[in-house]
CSV table of N, CA and C in Angstrom, one decimal:
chain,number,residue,atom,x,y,z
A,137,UNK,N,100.8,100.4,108.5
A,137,UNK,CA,99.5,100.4,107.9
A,137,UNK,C,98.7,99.3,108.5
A,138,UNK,N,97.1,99.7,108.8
A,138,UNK,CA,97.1,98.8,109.5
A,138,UNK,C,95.5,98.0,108.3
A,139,UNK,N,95.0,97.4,108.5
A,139,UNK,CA,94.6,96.3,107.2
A,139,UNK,C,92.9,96.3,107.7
A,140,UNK,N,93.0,96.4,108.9
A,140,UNK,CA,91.2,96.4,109.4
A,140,UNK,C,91.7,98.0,111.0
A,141,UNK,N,90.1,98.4,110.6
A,141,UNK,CA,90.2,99.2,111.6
A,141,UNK,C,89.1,99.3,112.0
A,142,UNK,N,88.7,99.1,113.3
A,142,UNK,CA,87.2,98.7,113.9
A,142,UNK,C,86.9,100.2,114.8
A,143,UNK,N,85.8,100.6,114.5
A,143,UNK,CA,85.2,102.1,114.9
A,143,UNK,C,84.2,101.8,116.0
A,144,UNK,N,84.8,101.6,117.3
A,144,UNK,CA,83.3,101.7,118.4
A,144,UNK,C,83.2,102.7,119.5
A,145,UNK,N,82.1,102.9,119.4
A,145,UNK,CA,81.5,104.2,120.3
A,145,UNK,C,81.0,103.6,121.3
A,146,UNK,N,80.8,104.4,122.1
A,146,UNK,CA,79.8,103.7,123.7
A,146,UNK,C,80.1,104.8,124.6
A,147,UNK,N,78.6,104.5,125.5
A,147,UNK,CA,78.2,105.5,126.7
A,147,UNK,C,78.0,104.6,127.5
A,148,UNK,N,78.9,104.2,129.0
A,148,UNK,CA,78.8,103.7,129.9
A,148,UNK,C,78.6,102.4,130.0
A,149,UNK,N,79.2,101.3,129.2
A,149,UNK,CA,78.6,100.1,128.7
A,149,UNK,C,80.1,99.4,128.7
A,150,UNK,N,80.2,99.8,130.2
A,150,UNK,CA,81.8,98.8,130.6
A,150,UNK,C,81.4,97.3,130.4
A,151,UNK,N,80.7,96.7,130.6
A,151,UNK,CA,80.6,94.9,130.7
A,151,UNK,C,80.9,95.1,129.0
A,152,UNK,N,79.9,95.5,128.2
A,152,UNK,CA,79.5,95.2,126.7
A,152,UNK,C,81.0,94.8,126.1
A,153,UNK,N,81.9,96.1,126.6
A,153,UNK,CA,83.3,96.7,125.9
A,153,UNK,C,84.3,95.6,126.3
A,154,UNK,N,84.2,95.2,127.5
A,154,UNK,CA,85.1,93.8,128.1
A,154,UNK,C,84.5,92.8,127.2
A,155,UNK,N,83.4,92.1,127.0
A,155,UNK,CA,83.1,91.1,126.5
A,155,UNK,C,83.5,91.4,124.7
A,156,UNK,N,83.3,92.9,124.6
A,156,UNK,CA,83.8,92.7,122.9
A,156,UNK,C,85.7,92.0,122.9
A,157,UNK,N,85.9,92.9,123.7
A,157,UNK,CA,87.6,92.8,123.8
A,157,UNK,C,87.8,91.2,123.8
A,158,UNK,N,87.1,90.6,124.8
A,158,UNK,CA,87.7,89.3,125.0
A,158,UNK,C,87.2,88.4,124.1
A,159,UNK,N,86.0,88.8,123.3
A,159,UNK,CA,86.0,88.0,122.0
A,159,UNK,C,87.1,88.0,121.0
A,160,UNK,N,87.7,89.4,120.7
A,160,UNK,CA,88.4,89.7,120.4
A,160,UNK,C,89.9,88.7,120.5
A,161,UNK,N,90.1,88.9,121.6
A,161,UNK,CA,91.2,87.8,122.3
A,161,UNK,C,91.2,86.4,121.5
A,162,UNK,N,89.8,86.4,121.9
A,162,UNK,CA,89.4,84.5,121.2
A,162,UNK,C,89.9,83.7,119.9
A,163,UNK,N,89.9,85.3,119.3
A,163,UNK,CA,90.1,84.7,118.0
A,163,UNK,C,91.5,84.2,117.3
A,164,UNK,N,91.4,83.2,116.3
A,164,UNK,CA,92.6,82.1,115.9
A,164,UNK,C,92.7,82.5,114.4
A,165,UNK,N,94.4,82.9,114.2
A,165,UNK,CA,94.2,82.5,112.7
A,165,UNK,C,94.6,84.4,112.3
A,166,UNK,N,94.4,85.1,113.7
A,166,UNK,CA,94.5,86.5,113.0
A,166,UNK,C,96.4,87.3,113.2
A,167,UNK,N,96.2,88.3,112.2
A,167,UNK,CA,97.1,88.9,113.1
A,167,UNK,C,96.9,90.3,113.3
A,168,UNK,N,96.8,90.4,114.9
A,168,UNK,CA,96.9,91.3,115.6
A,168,UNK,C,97.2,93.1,115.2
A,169,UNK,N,98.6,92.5,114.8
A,169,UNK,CA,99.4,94.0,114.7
A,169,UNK,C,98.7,94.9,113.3
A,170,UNK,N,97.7,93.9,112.7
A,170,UNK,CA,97.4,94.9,111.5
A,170,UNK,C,96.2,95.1,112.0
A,171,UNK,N,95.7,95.0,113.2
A,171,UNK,CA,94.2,95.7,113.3
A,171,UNK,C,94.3,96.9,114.3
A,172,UNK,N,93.5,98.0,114.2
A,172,UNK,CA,93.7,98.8,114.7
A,172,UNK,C,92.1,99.3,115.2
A,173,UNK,N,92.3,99.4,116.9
A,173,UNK,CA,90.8,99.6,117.1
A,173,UNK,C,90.8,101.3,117.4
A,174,UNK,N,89.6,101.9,117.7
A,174,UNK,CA,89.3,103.4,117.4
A,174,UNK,C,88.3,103.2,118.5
A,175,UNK,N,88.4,103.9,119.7
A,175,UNK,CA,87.5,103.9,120.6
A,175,UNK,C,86.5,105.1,120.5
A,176,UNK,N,85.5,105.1,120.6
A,176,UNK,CA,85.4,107.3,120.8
A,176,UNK,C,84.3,106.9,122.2
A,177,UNK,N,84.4,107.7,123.0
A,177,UNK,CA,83.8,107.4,124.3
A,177,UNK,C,83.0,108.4,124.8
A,178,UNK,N,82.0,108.3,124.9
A,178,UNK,CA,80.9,109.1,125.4
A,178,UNK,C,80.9,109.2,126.6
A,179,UNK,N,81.4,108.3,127.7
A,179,UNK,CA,81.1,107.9,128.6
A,179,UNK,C,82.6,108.5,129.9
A,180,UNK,N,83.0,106.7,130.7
A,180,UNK,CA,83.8,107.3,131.7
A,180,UNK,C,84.2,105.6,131.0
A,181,UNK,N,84.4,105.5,130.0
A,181,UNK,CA,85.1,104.0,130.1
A,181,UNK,C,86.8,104.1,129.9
A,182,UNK,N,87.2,105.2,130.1
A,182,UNK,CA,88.6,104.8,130.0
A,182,UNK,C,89.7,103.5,130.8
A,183,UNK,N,88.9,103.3,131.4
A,183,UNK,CA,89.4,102.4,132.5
A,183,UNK,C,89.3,101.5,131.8
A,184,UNK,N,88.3,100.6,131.1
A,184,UNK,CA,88.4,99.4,130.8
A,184,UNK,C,89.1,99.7,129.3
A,185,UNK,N,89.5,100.4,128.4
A,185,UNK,CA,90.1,100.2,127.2
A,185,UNK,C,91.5,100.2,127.4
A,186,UNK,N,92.0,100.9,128.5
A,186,UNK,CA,93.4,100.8,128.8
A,186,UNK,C,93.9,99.1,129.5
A,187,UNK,N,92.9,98.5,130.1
A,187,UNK,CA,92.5,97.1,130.4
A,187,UNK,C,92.7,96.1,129.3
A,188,UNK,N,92.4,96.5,127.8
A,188,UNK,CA,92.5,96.2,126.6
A,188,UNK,C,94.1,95.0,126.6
A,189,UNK,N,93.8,93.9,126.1
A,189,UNK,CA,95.2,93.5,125.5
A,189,UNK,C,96.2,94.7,124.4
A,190,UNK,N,97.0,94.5,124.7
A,190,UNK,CA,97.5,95.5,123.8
A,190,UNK,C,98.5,94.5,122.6
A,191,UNK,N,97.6,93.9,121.8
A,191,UNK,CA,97.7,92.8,120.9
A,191,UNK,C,97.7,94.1,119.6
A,192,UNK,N,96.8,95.3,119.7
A,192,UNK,CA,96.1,95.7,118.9
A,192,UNK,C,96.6,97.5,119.2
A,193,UNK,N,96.5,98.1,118.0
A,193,UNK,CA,97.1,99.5,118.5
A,193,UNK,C,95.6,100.4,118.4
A,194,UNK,N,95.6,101.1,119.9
A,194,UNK,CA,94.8,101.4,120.3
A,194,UNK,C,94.1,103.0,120.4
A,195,UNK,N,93.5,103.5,119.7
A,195,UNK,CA,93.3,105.4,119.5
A,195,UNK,C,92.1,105.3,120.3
A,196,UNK,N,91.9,106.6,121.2
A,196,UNK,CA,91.1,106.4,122.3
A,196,UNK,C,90.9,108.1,122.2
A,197,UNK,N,89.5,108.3,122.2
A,197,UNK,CA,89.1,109.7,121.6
A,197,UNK,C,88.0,110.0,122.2
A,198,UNK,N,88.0,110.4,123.7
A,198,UNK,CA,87.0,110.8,124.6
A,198,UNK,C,85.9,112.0,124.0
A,199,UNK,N,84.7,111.8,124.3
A,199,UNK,CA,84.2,112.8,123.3
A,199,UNK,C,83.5,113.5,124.3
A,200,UNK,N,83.4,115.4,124.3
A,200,UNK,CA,83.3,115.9,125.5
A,200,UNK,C,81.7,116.5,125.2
């Protein structure tokens, strides 16, 4: 069960998606294993979510 689940979308906005991730990273105090991110991708970013720390369990849902 996961406790927070963050819903982001994006079209072709690889820098944006790395700097969320590594904010992400930054943070102190959390735990990981109950957050659950939701990617939906408009775009070709599969490359940088698989790049993702895998701190976090990751649903990746290319949209055609």
């Amino acid at each position: 069960m996961y406790l927070l689940s963050l819903v982001i979308t994006t079209q072709n906005r690889k820098k944006e998606l790395l700097r969320f991730l590594d904010s992400l990273d930054k943070q102190q105090g959390v735990v990981f294993n109950n957050i659950q991110i939701i990617f939906i991708d408009q775009g070709n970013n599969e490359d940088v979510i698989y790049y993702a720390n895998r701190k976090y369990h990751i649903e990746y849902i290319p949209y055609c």
